[in-house]
Amino acid sequence: MNCPYTRLRQSYFPTFIFLLILLVCSYSDRLSAENLQILSGQVTSEVDNAPLPHCNITVFPGEIGTVTDSLGLYVLSLSPGEYSVHFSHLGYETVTRKVRLRKGQSRTRLNIALPLLPVAAQTVTVLEDRDETPAILQELAQQDIRQMPTLYSDVFRSIKILPGVTSNNELSSAYNVRGGNFDENLIYLNGYEIYRPFLLRQGVEENQSLINPDMVADVRFYGGAFPAEFGDKLSSALAVNYINQESDAIRTTARADLLHAGLAMQNHSGRLRWSFGARYANPGLFVNGLQTAGSYRPLFADVQLLGNYRLSASSSLELFVMQAYNRFNLTPDVWSGNFKFNVLDIRQIDIEYDGERNYTFQTGLAGLRYARTFSPNTRWQLSGAVYRTSEDETANLRGDVFYIDNPIEPERGSRDFLKRRIERTDNDLTLNTLQLQTTFSHKTAVHAIRSGIMFRRASLDNSLNDLIAEEGDDTILEAPQVEIAQQNLTFNTVSAYLQNVYTINRQWQFVAGLRGFYYDYNQEVLLSPRASFHYSPSIANQFTLSGGLYYQPPFFHELRNKDTALSDPLKSQRAVHAIASWVHKFEKPLTLHTEVFYKKLDRLIPYYLDRLKLVYLDENSNEGYAYGLDVLLKGQLVKTLNSWIGYSYLNTQERSTGGAYQRRLLDQRHTLRLFLQDRVPKHPFIQMHLRLLFGSGYRYFSRVQQEDPLSGETTLAVDFENQRTFSPYARADMGLSARIKLPANREMVVVAEVLNIFNNINVAAYSWFQVFPGQPIRTPHIYTRRFFNLGVEIVLGG
């Protein structure tokens, strides 16, 4: 039987088989590695005893290595014997310690405090696994993501507290950065580029995002001026990496609440490290409270597996497999929206539906990466990945629209039929990508060189059959929307980059990179230079000046419903980024981040938004700019608990060639973000987590009566000359958690959340109706109301 559950079971079967093989291999390696000893400890700064994350640790002989986590902790599995262990971190002196591991001694602890490198030193041994420019880089810890009160503890929804990030839709994981739209952001998972769903209309269909928060090790985000190793988009880059477990104990995390459940496991046994996660979500209780009443049937399930096998002391093989299935079926009953002329005069529009809407989204990824370390400073990687996403959207809906002049006392008013709306949709999209990439890195005393070459082939099959029409004699109808297309497109891309981090001394660092790519759709060969200057006059202050030239080649959204055979190819959109940053560290573990940015935009393709449906026009006809300020205070207002307080100002405008500038649609002038954590003084195991987002309104196009020159009929059409502003977006979510220690290294966390605690009404979009002569009436679509959620998490081992 060809049902979704059968397809889901069949698609997950190979992954479960592979998991079983890994478990067997893990047990086999455990038997063969009984004599391995554990070397662990913490690396701190000698100056203030603060933990040092990303400290490189190399063991000789064997050249085995690891990197400390966000708390400066590390774990290594070694055979009995004598070793020389090197600890190095940018800006600190390299320290070497001799250690002897004896048989029968299962664990040895070695803590190291690294002294600060003298200012006069002209050479620095750079052994970090990654070289960053911290002033423009933002990071999120896994614990903060899991404690932040959001739908599903989602990574994408969590980064909305970061500088430059805006969003007015809690239903979706979509986010915008410094005036750009949600299609202008790069997303990497374990080094492989992934995509959000393409056919979303409202966001509620999306359910959970592809990133499993229980498997996350680190989240790195660039709000602009990202380095050359990242690809080609106009706005931002997000890189998420999963856990590579160092402990030899199996760590298991199980969680469940009213919306979803999840299981995650990590283990390191001998040469094998693996991390596994599975999730299931059925948020029926949540979506049943939405503005459209009806029968909702949502479902999400996925499995993900990351395995790393050490072939030898200098080489390893890593496999990443992911399979996700999402279904959102809706049989709507009635939609009701209110509008008013004054505080006491409220009117209502009802749409009574007959029919249903169905949406499915399936994604699979399989990636294999081989890594070879030639020396502590030289590394080569070769990787390949296949990615497939398939979306299916169908609708067969008839909606009768009624105007109610007294919704408070309907028996005393009238209920008038306005029109009938017909929606027929049968859209299918399949995207297959093949990616082959090789990277090389080499580090000397003052240089860290990275380079890479990548080939990507993307095949896009898009079947589009979309009809929205209205009928009625007593009102002006909206212009019909008809989209019919059959697209079979192939995009071949060859890209390469070269980047050098030149560390002059402890105070000065210069990063220069050059990226180039060939895009066969429009035959473009483009170069993208990127650079940053890094100045640290003291350990408390850091200044960075970053910039670059960035391109975004046309892809699905730009080419949807375009006849590529008859029209000239669209060019890549272009942006010049410039960012000046200052980071100040206070004596208390608090850091102040300040950024001033400017973006010059040209060759833009104009677009408009219908909720989450992104509709581009036909040519590179626009230019624009964006500038603004981001300020963020983050750190431990309460010991061991991170908090974030941020403010952003943005001014971004756009114009057609020779025209007048007007604000861009996603120009959110003022944004305030807070994520605060605290604990009960007398009961410190009870913690409070509060997230607050406030943003001035986005922009939207009004509707206007327009006469069709061919038929002579008057319809309601988008008025591209008349922009208006949405009301401000404000939302506060609060969670309470109680962490309970259990015997045998176990832990239980009980969570209670109130989402949208003040029950604030936020407007998502407007529908337009010609109820009276003159201007059409706008009726708001609203987002979610207050929702109470209860959950429990159990952690075993690790």
mmCIF file of N, CA and C in Angstrom, residues 368-476:
data_model
loop_
_atom_site.group_PDB
_atom_site.id
_atom_site.type_symbol
_atom_site.label_atom_id
_atom_site.label_comp_id
_atom_site.label_asym_id
_atom_site.label_seq_id
_atom_site.Cartn_x
_atom_site.Cartn_y
_atom_site.Cartn_z
ATOM 1 N N LEU A 368 29.855 11.568 2.785
ATOM 2 C CA LEU A 368 31.029 10.804 3.205
ATOM 3 C C LEU A 368 32.244 11.711 3.098
ATOM 4 N N ARG A 369 33.051 11.752 4.177
ATOM 5 C CA ARG A 369 34.217 12.637 4.197
ATOM 6 C C ARG A 369 35.443 11.865 4.687
ATOM 7 N N TYR A 370 36.518 11.954 3.914
ATOM 8 C CA TYR A 370 37.801 11.363 4.296
ATOM 9 C C TYR A 370 38.738 12.484 4.700
ATOM 10 N N ALA A 371 39.388 12.343 5.871
ATOM 11 C CA ALA A 371 40.311 13.362 6.370
ATOM 12 C C ALA A 371 41.667 12.733 6.621
ATOM 13 N N ARG A 372 42.699 13.424 6.186
ATOM 14 C CA ARG A 372 44.074 12.941 6.373
ATOM 15 C C ARG A 372 44.911 14.063 6.978
ATOM 16 N N THR A 373 45.566 13.756 8.112
ATOM 17 C CA THR A 373 46.450 14.706 8.767
ATOM 18 C C THR A 373 47.889 14.300 8.479
ATOM 19 N N PHE A 374 48.597 15.155 7.746
ATOM 20 C CA PHE A 374 49.990 14.863 7.399
ATOM 21 C C PHE A 374 50.944 15.274 8.512
ATOM 22 N N SER A 375 50.546 16.307 9.271
ATOM 23 C CA SER A 375 51.313 16.782 10.411
ATOM 24 C C SER A 375 50.343 17.580 11.278
ATOM 25 N N PRO A 376 50.747 18.005 12.460
ATOM 26 C CA PRO A 376 49.818 18.794 13.269
ATOM 27 C C PRO A 376 49.332 20.061 12.577
ATOM 28 N N ASN A 377 50.059 20.520 11.562
ATOM 29 C CA ASN A 377 49.702 21.772 10.903
ATOM 30 C C ASN A 377 49.207 21.593 9.472
ATOM 31 N N THR A 378 49.100 20.378 8.995
ATOM 32 C CA THR A 378 48.712 20.161 7.599
ATOM 33 C C THR A 378 47.616 19.117 7.537
ATOM 34 N N ARG A 379 46.520 19.458 6.855
ATOM 35 C CA ARG A 379 45.367 18.570 6.799
ATOM 36 C C ARG A 379 44.704 18.646 5.421
ATOM 37 N N TRP A 380 44.203 17.496 4.976
ATOM 38 C CA TRP A 380 43.510 17.414 3.680
ATOM 39 C C TRP A 380 42.213 16.644 3.865
ATOM 40 N N GLN A 381 41.166 17.101 3.191
ATOM 41 C CA GLN A 381 39.862 16.450 3.268
ATOM 42 C C GLN A 381 39.282 16.270 1.870
ATOM 43 N N LEU A 382 38.570 15.168 1.692
ATOM 44 C CA LEU A 382 37.851 14.890 0.454
ATOM 45 C C LEU A 382 36.454 14.426 0.845
ATOM 46 N N SER A 383 35.436 15.058 0.287
ATOM 47 C CA SER A 383 34.067 14.717 0.676
ATOM 48 C C SER A 383 33.155 14.675 -0.539
ATOM 49 N N GLY A 384 32.105 13.901 -0.412
ATOM 50 C CA GLY A 384 31.063 13.818 -1.424
ATOM 51 C C GLY A 384 29.718 13.667 -0.748
ATOM 52 N N ALA A 385 28.683 14.232 -1.338
ATOM 53 C CA ALA A 385 27.356 14.172 -0.721
ATOM 54 C C ALA A 385 26.288 14.191 -1.798
ATOM 55 N N VAL A 386 25.211 13.491 -1.526
ATOM 56 C CA VAL A 386 24.005 13.571 -2.358
ATOM 57 C C VAL A 386 22.884 14.074 -1.460
ATOM 58 N N TYR A 387 22.095 14.984 -2.004
ATOM 59 C CA TYR A 387 21.011 15.607 -1.252
ATOM 60 C C TYR A 387 19.767 15.577 -2.134
ATOM 61 N N ARG A 388 18.658 15.167 -1.550
ATOM 62 C CA ARG A 388 17.409 15.095 -2.304
ATOM 63 C C ARG A 388 16.276 15.658 -1.455
ATOM 64 N N THR A 389 15.504 16.530 -2.044
ATOM 65 C CA THR A 389 14.318 17.042 -1.377
ATOM 66 C C THR A 389 13.157 16.987 -2.354
ATOM 67 N N SER A 390 12.029 16.569 -1.840
ATOM 68 C CA SER A 390 10.831 16.419 -2.662
ATOM 69 C C SER A 390 9.660 17.053 -1.930
ATOM 70 N N GLU A 391 8.944 17.940 -2.618
ATOM 71 C CA GLU A 391 7.784 18.610 -2.045
ATOM 72 C C GLU A 391 6.574 18.391 -2.948
ATOM 73 N N ASP A 392 5.433 18.206 -2.317
ATOM 74 C CA ASP A 392 4.183 17.985 -3.045
ATOM 75 C C ASP A 392 3.096 18.811 -2.376
ATOM 76 N N GLU A 393 2.454 19.664 -3.147
ATOM 77 C CA GLU A 393 1.424 20.554 -2.623
ATOM 78 C C GLU A 393 0.174 20.430 -3.483
ATOM 79 N N THR A 394 -0.934 20.062 -2.872
ATOM 80 C CA THR A 394 -2.202 19.964 -3.586
ATOM 81 C C THR A 394 -3.282 20.683 -2.787
ATOM 82 N N ALA A 395 -4.222 21.277 -3.512
ATOM 83 C CA ALA A 395 -5.359 21.939 -2.880
ATOM 84 C C ALA A 395 -6.539 21.897 -3.829
ATOM 85 N N ASN A 396 -7.697 21.642 -3.279
ATOM 86 C CA ASN A 396 -8.946 21.698 -4.027
ATOM 87 C C ASN A 396 -9.974 22.339 -3.093
ATOM 88 N N LEU A 397 -9.995 23.661 -3.100
ATOM 89 C CA LEU A 397 -10.753 24.417 -2.124
ATOM 90 C C LEU A 397 -11.754 25.358 -2.789
ATOM 91 N N ARG A 398 -12.913 25.444 -2.164
ATOM 92 C CA ARG A 398 -13.906 26.455 -2.532
ATOM 93 C C ARG A 398 -14.267 27.198 -1.261
ATOM 94 N N GLY A 399 -14.132 28.517 -1.296
ATOM 95 C CA GLY A 399 -14.429 29.326 -0.117
ATOM 96 C C GLY A 399 -15.474 30.369 -0.408
ATOM 97 N N ASP A 400 -16.567 30.339 0.331
ATOM 98 C CA ASP A 400 -17.619 31.351 0.211
ATOM 99 C C ASP A 400 -17.344 32.457 1.215
ATOM 100 N N VAL A 401 -17.249 33.690 0.725
ATOM 101 C CA VAL A 401 -16.863 34.845 1.530
ATOM 102 C C VAL A 401 -18.113 35.612 1.947
ATOM 103 N N PHE A 402 -18.250 35.853 3.269
ATOM 104 C CA PHE A 402 -19.398 36.569 3.812
ATOM 105 C C PHE A 402 -18.925 37.783 4.597
ATOM 106 N N TYR A 403 -19.732 38.859 4.502
ATOM 107 C CA TYR A 403 -19.493 40.064 5.290
ATOM 108 C C TYR A 403 -20.520 40.127 6.407
ATOM 109 N N ILE A 404 -20.041 40.275 7.679
ATOM 110 C CA ILE A 404 -20.903 40.317 8.853
ATOM 111 C C ILE A 404 -20.733 41.690 9.498
ATOM 112 N N ASP A 405 -21.811 42.467 9.546
ATOM 113 C CA ASP A 405 -21.682 43.845 10.029
ATOM 114 C C ASP A 405 -21.775 43.968 11.540
ATOM 115 N N ASN A 406 -22.206 42.903 12.261
ATOM 116 C CA ASN A 406 -22.294 42.963 13.727
ATOM 117 C C ASN A 406 -21.882 41.607 14.303
ATOM 118 N N PRO A 407 -20.579 41.320 14.317
ATOM 119 C CA PRO A 407 -20.148 39.993 14.795
ATOM 120 C C PRO A 407 -20.349 39.802 16.298
ATOM 121 N N ILE A 408 -20.475 40.886 17.061
ATOM 122 C CA ILE A 408 -20.675 40.758 18.505
ATOM 123 C C ILE A 408 -22.090 40.266 18.790
ATOM 124 N N GLU A 409 -23.080 40.791 18.067
ATOM 125 C CA GLU A 409 -24.463 40.349 18.182
ATOM 126 C C GLU A 409 -24.990 40.020 16.785
ATOM 127 N N PRO A 410 -24.566 38.874 16.230
ATOM 128 C CA PRO A 410 -24.892 38.568 14.833
ATOM 129 C C PRO A 410 -26.391 38.495 14.556
ATOM 130 N N GLU A 411 -27.204 38.147 15.552
ATOM 131 C CA GLU A 411 -28.642 38.058 15.311
ATOM 132 C C GLU A 411 -29.268 39.424 15.059
ATOM 133 N N ARG A 412 -28.561 40.506 15.427
ATOM 134 C CA ARG A 412 -29.087 41.853 15.214
ATOM 135 C C ARG A 412 -28.525 42.483 13.952
ATOM 136 N N GLY A 413 -27.613 41.803 13.272
ATOM 137 C CA GLY A 413 -27.019 42.358 12.066
ATOM 138 C C GLY A 413 -27.340 41.515 10.848
ATOM 139 N N SER A 414 -26.567 41.747 9.799
ATOM 140 C CA SER A 414 -26.773 41.033 8.542
ATOM 141 C C SER A 414 -25.535 40.223 8.200
ATOM 142 N N ARG A 415 -25.733 39.221 7.383
ATOM 143 C CA ARG A 415 -24.642 38.353 6.893
ATOM 144 C C ARG A 415 -24.794 38.256 5.380
ATOM 145 N N ASP A 416 -23.933 38.977 4.658
ATOM 146 C CA ASP A 416 -24.081 39.141 3.215
ATOM 147 C C ASP A 416 -23.013 38.368 2.459
ATOM 148 N N PHE A 417 -23.436 37.645 1.440
ATOM 149 C CA PHE A 417 -22.500 36.926 0.578
ATOM 150 C C PHE A 417 -21.783 37.926 -0.325
ATOM 151 N N LEU A 418 -20.435 37.850 -0.360
ATOM 152 C CA LEU A 418 -19.642 38.744 -1.203
ATOM 153 C C LEU A 418 -19.179 38.075 -2.491
ATOM 154 N N LYS A 419 -18.545 36.903 -2.346
ATOM 155 C CA LYS A 419 -17.954 36.266 -3.525
ATOM 156 C C LYS A 419 -17.561 34.844 -3.172
ATOM 157 N N ARG A 420 -17.133 34.123 -4.169
ATOM 158 C CA ARG A 420 -16.626 32.758 -3.985
ATOM 159 C C ARG A 420 -15.185 32.699 -4.499
ATOM 160 N N ARG A 421 -14.339 32.087 -3.702
ATOM 161 C CA ARG A 421 -12.917 31.958 -4.073
ATOM 162 C C ARG A 421 -12.615 30.493 -4.378
ATOM 163 N N ILE A 422 -11.989 30.262 -5.530
ATOM 164 C CA ILE A 422 -11.623 28.916 -5.983
ATOM 165 C C ILE A 422 -10.103 28.787 -5.970
ATOM 166 N N GLU A 423 -9.622 27.684 -5.375
ATOM 167 C CA GLU A 423 -8.182 27.419 -5.376
ATOM 168 C C GLU A 423 -7.936 25.991 -5.823
ATOM 169 N N ARG A 424 -7.196 25.849 -6.916
ATOM 170 C CA ARG A 424 -6.806 24.549 -7.439
ATOM 171 C C ARG A 424 -5.284 24.529 -7.550
ATOM 172 N N THR A 425 -4.662 23.635 -6.820
ATOM 173 C CA THR A 425 -3.196 23.584 -6.786
ATOM 174 C C THR A 425 -2.731 22.149 -6.933
ATOM 175 N N ASP A 426 -1.749 21.958 -7.783
ATOM 176 C CA ASP A 426 -1.079 20.664 -7.922
ATOM 177 C C ASP A 426 0.376 20.931 -8.289
ATOM 178 N N ASN A 427 1.197 21.165 -7.272
ATOM 179 C CA ASN A 427 2.592 21.542 -7.466
ATOM 180 C C ASN A 427 3.514 20.442 -6.941
ATOM 181 N N ASP A 428 4.518 20.123 -7.733
ATOM 182 C CA ASP A 428 5.526 19.133 -7.331
ATOM 183 C C ASP A 428 6.908 19.714 -7.593
ATOM 184 N N LEU A 429 7.798 19.510 -6.651
ATOM 185 C CA LEU A 429 9.173 19.968 -6.805
ATOM 186 C C LEU A 429 10.109 18.883 -6.308
ATOM 187 N N THR A 430 11.103 18.565 -7.115
ATOM 188 C CA THR A 430 12.140 17.608 -6.722
ATOM 189 C C THR A 430 13.499 18.225 -7.024
ATOM 190 N N LEU A 431 14.340 18.280 -6.012
ATOM 191 C CA LEU A 431 15.692 18.815 -6.163
ATOM 192 C C LEU A 431 16.689 17.732 -5.783
ATOM 193 N N ASN A 432 17.590 17.409 -6.709
ATOM 194 C CA ASN A 432 18.680 16.466 -6.457
ATOM 195 C C ASN A 432 20.003 17.200 -6.639
ATOM 196 N N THR A 433 20.857 17.112 -5.646
ATOM 197 C CA THR A 433 22.169 17.741 -5.778
ATOM 198 C C THR A 433 23.265 16.718 -5.500
ATOM 199 N N LEU A 434 24.340 16.864 -6.224
ATOM 200 C CA LEU A 434 25.556 16.082 -6.018
ATOM 201 C C LEU A 434 26.682 17.056 -5.760
ATOM 202 N N GLN A 435 27.412 16.845 -4.673
ATOM 203 C CA GLN A 435 28.485 17.756 -4.299
ATOM 204 C C GLN A 435 29.769 16.975 -4.062
ATOM 205 N N LEU A 436 30.832 17.402 -4.709
ATOM 206 C CA LEU A 436 32.167 16.842 -4.513
ATOM 207 C C LEU A 436 33.087 17.985 -4.119
ATOM 208 N N GLN A 437 33.852 17.794 -3.046
ATOM 209 C CA GLN A 437 34.676 18.885 -2.541
ATOM 210 C C GLN A 437 35.963 18.357 -1.940
ATOM 211 N N THR A 438 37.021 19.108 -2.145
ATOM 212 C CA THR A 438 38.284 18.819 -1.480
ATOM 213 C C THR A 438 38.814 20.098 -0.862
ATOM 214 N N THR A 439 39.355 19.981 0.367
ATOM 215 C CA THR A 439 39.905 21.141 1.060
ATOM 216 C C THR A 439 41.288 20.794 1.588
ATOM 217 N N PHE A 440 42.108 21.822 1.707
ATOM 218 C CA PHE A 440 43.480 21.657 2.182
ATOM 219 C C PHE A 440 43.799 22.812 3.117
ATOM 220 N N SER A 441 44.442 22.498 4.244
ATOM 221 C CA SER A 441 44.838 23.549 5.185
ATOM 222 C C SER A 441 46.266 23.300 5.647
ATOM 223 N N HIS A 442 46.999 24.387 5.776
ATOM 224 C CA HIS A 442 48.388 24.314 6.235
ATOM 225 C C HIS A 442 48.678 25.533 7.090
ATOM 226 N N LYS A 443 49.375 25.306 8.232
ATOM 227 C CA LYS A 443 49.627 26.378 9.175
ATOM 228 C C LYS A 443 51.106 26.443 9.498
ATOM 229 N N THR A 444 51.588 27.662 9.498
ATOM 230 C CA THR A 444 52.968 27.911 9.899
ATOM 231 C C THR A 444 52.948 28.820 11.125
ATOM 232 N N ALA A 445 54.101 29.378 11.455
ATOM 233 C CA ALA A 445 54.174 30.216 12.649
ATOM 234 C C ALA A 445 53.256 31.420 12.555
ATOM 235 N N VAL A 446 53.092 32.005 11.373
ATOM 236 C CA VAL A 446 52.294 33.233 11.254
ATOM 237 C C VAL A 446 51.207 33.125 10.194
ATOM 238 N N HIS A 447 51.135 32.036 9.449
ATOM 239 C CA HIS A 447 50.148 31.909 8.376
ATOM 240 C C HIS A 447 49.278 30.670 8.610
ATOM 241 N N ALA A 448 47.993 30.802 8.319
ATOM 242 C CA ALA A 448 47.064 29.672 8.289
ATOM 243 C C ALA A 448 46.347 29.721 6.943
ATOM 244 N N ILE A 449 46.743 28.826 6.057
ATOM 245 C CA ILE A 449 46.242 28.845 4.683
ATOM 246 C C ILE A 449 45.175 27.769 4.521
ATOM 247 N N ARG A 450 44.066 28.131 3.928
ATOM 248 C CA ARG A 450 42.993 27.185 3.643
ATOM 249 C C ARG A 450 42.577 27.356 2.197
ATOM 250 N N SER A 451 42.283 26.257 1.544
ATOM 251 C CA SER A 451 41.853 26.309 0.150
ATOM 252 C C SER A 451 40.872 25.171 -0.100
ATOM 253 N N GLY A 452 40.098 25.315 -1.151
ATOM 254 C CA GLY A 452 39.125 24.288 -1.472
ATOM 255 C C GLY A 452 38.607 24.424 -2.883
ATOM 256 N N ILE A 453 38.206 23.292 -3.448
ATOM 257 C CA ILE A 453 37.593 23.246 -4.775
ATOM 258 C C ILE A 453 36.329 22.402 -4.654
ATOM 259 N N MET A 454 35.234 22.875 -5.269
ATOM 260 C CA MET A 454 33.974 22.160 -5.169
ATOM 261 C C MET A 454 33.269 22.132 -6.512
ATOM 262 N N PHE A 455 32.662 20.984 -6.803
ATOM 263 C CA PHE A 455 31.758 20.848 -7.946
ATOM 264 C C PHE A 455 30.379 20.469 -7.428
ATOM 265 N N ARG A 456 29.355 21.189 -7.889
ATOM 266 C CA ARG A 456 27.981 20.873 -7.493
ATOM 267 C C ARG A 456 27.099 20.804 -8.741
ATOM 268 N N ARG A 457 26.328 19.735 -8.796
ATOM 269 C CA ARG A 457 25.344 19.575 -9.867
ATOM 270 C C ARG A 457 23.965 19.488 -9.221
ATOM 271 N N ALA A 458 23.086 20.403 -9.589
ATOM 272 C CA ALA A 458 21.733 20.439 -9.039
ATOM 273 C C ALA A 458 20.729 20.252 -10.167
ATOM 274 N N SER A 459 19.860 19.256 -9.992
ATOM 275 C CA SER A 459 18.793 18.996 -10.959
ATOM 276 C C SER A 459 17.470 19.358 -10.312
ATOM 277 N N LEU A 460 16.729 20.248 -10.951
ATOM 278 C CA LEU A 460 15.487 20.759 -10.391
ATOM 279 C C LEU A 460 14.337 20.447 -11.340
ATOM 280 N N ASP A 461 13.397 19.658 -10.868
ATOM 281 C CA ASP A 461 12.174 19.348 -11.618
ATOM 282 C C ASP A 461 11.016 20.023 -10.896
ATOM 283 N N ASN A 462 10.378 20.948 -11.580
ATOM 284 C CA ASN A 462 9.325 21.753 -10.965
ATOM 285 C C ASN A 462 8.080 21.703 -11.839
ATOM 286 N N SER A 463 7.030 21.092 -11.330
ATOM 287 C CA SER A 463 5.740 21.049 -12.014
ATOM 288 C C SER A 463 4.792 21.991 -11.282
ATOM 289 N N LEU A 464 4.366 23.034 -11.959
ATOM 290 C CA LEU A 464 3.595 24.101 -11.337
ATOM 291 C C LEU A 464 2.234 24.209 -12.012
ATOM 292 N N ASN A 465 1.196 24.032 -11.221
ATOM 293 C CA ASN A 465 -0.173 24.163 -11.727
ATOM 294 C C ASN A 465 -0.994 24.823 -10.626
ATOM 295 N N ASP A 466 -1.070 26.132 -10.674
ATOM 296 C CA ASP A 466 -1.643 26.922 -9.591
ATOM 297 C C ASP A 466 -2.725 27.840 -10.154
ATOM 298 N N LEU A 467 -3.919 27.747 -9.610
ATOM 299 C CA LEU A 467 -5.027 28.611 -10.034
ATOM 300 C C LEU A 467 -5.739 29.137 -8.795
ATOM 301 N N ILE A 468 -5.822 30.453 -8.692
ATOM 302 C CA ILE A 468 -6.633 31.116 -7.668
ATOM 303 C C ILE A 468 -7.517 32.114 -8.393
ATOM 304 N N ALA A 469 -8.822 31.929 -8.322
ATOM 305 C CA ALA A 469 -9.766 32.789 -9.040
ATOM 306 C C ALA A 469 -10.970 33.059 -8.157
ATOM 307 N N GLU A 470 -11.696 34.116 -8.474
ATOM 308 C CA GLU A 470 -12.881 34.491 -7.719
ATOM 309 C C GLU A 470 -14.048 34.729 -8.662
ATOM 310 N N GLU A 471 -15.230 34.548 -8.115
ATOM 311 C CA GLU A 471 -16.446 34.802 -8.887
ATOM 312 C C GLU A 471 -17.489 35.431 -7.977
ATOM 313 N N GLY A 472 -18.277 36.353 -8.526
ATOM 314 C CA GLY A 472 -19.295 37.059 -7.756
ATOM 315 C C GLY A 472 -19.708 38.316 -8.493
ATOM 316 N N ASP A 473 -20.954 38.741 -8.268
ATOM 317 C CA ASP A 473 -21.504 39.874 -9.008
ATOM 318 C C ASP A 473 -21.613 41.138 -8.180
ATOM 319 N N ASP A 474 -21.447 41.033 -6.843
ATOM 320 C CA ASP A 474 -21.748 42.176 -5.977
ATOM 321 C C ASP A 474 -20.511 42.833 -5.386
ATOM 322 N N THR A 475 -19.329 42.503 -5.888
ATOM 323 C CA THR A 475 -18.108 43.096 -5.363
ATOM 324 C C THR A 475 -17.037 43.073 -6.438
ATOM 325 N N ILE A 476 -15.978 43.811 -6.225
ATOM 326 C CA ILE A 476 -14.831 43.782 -7.125
ATOM 327 C C ILE A 476 -13.929 42.635 -6.715
#
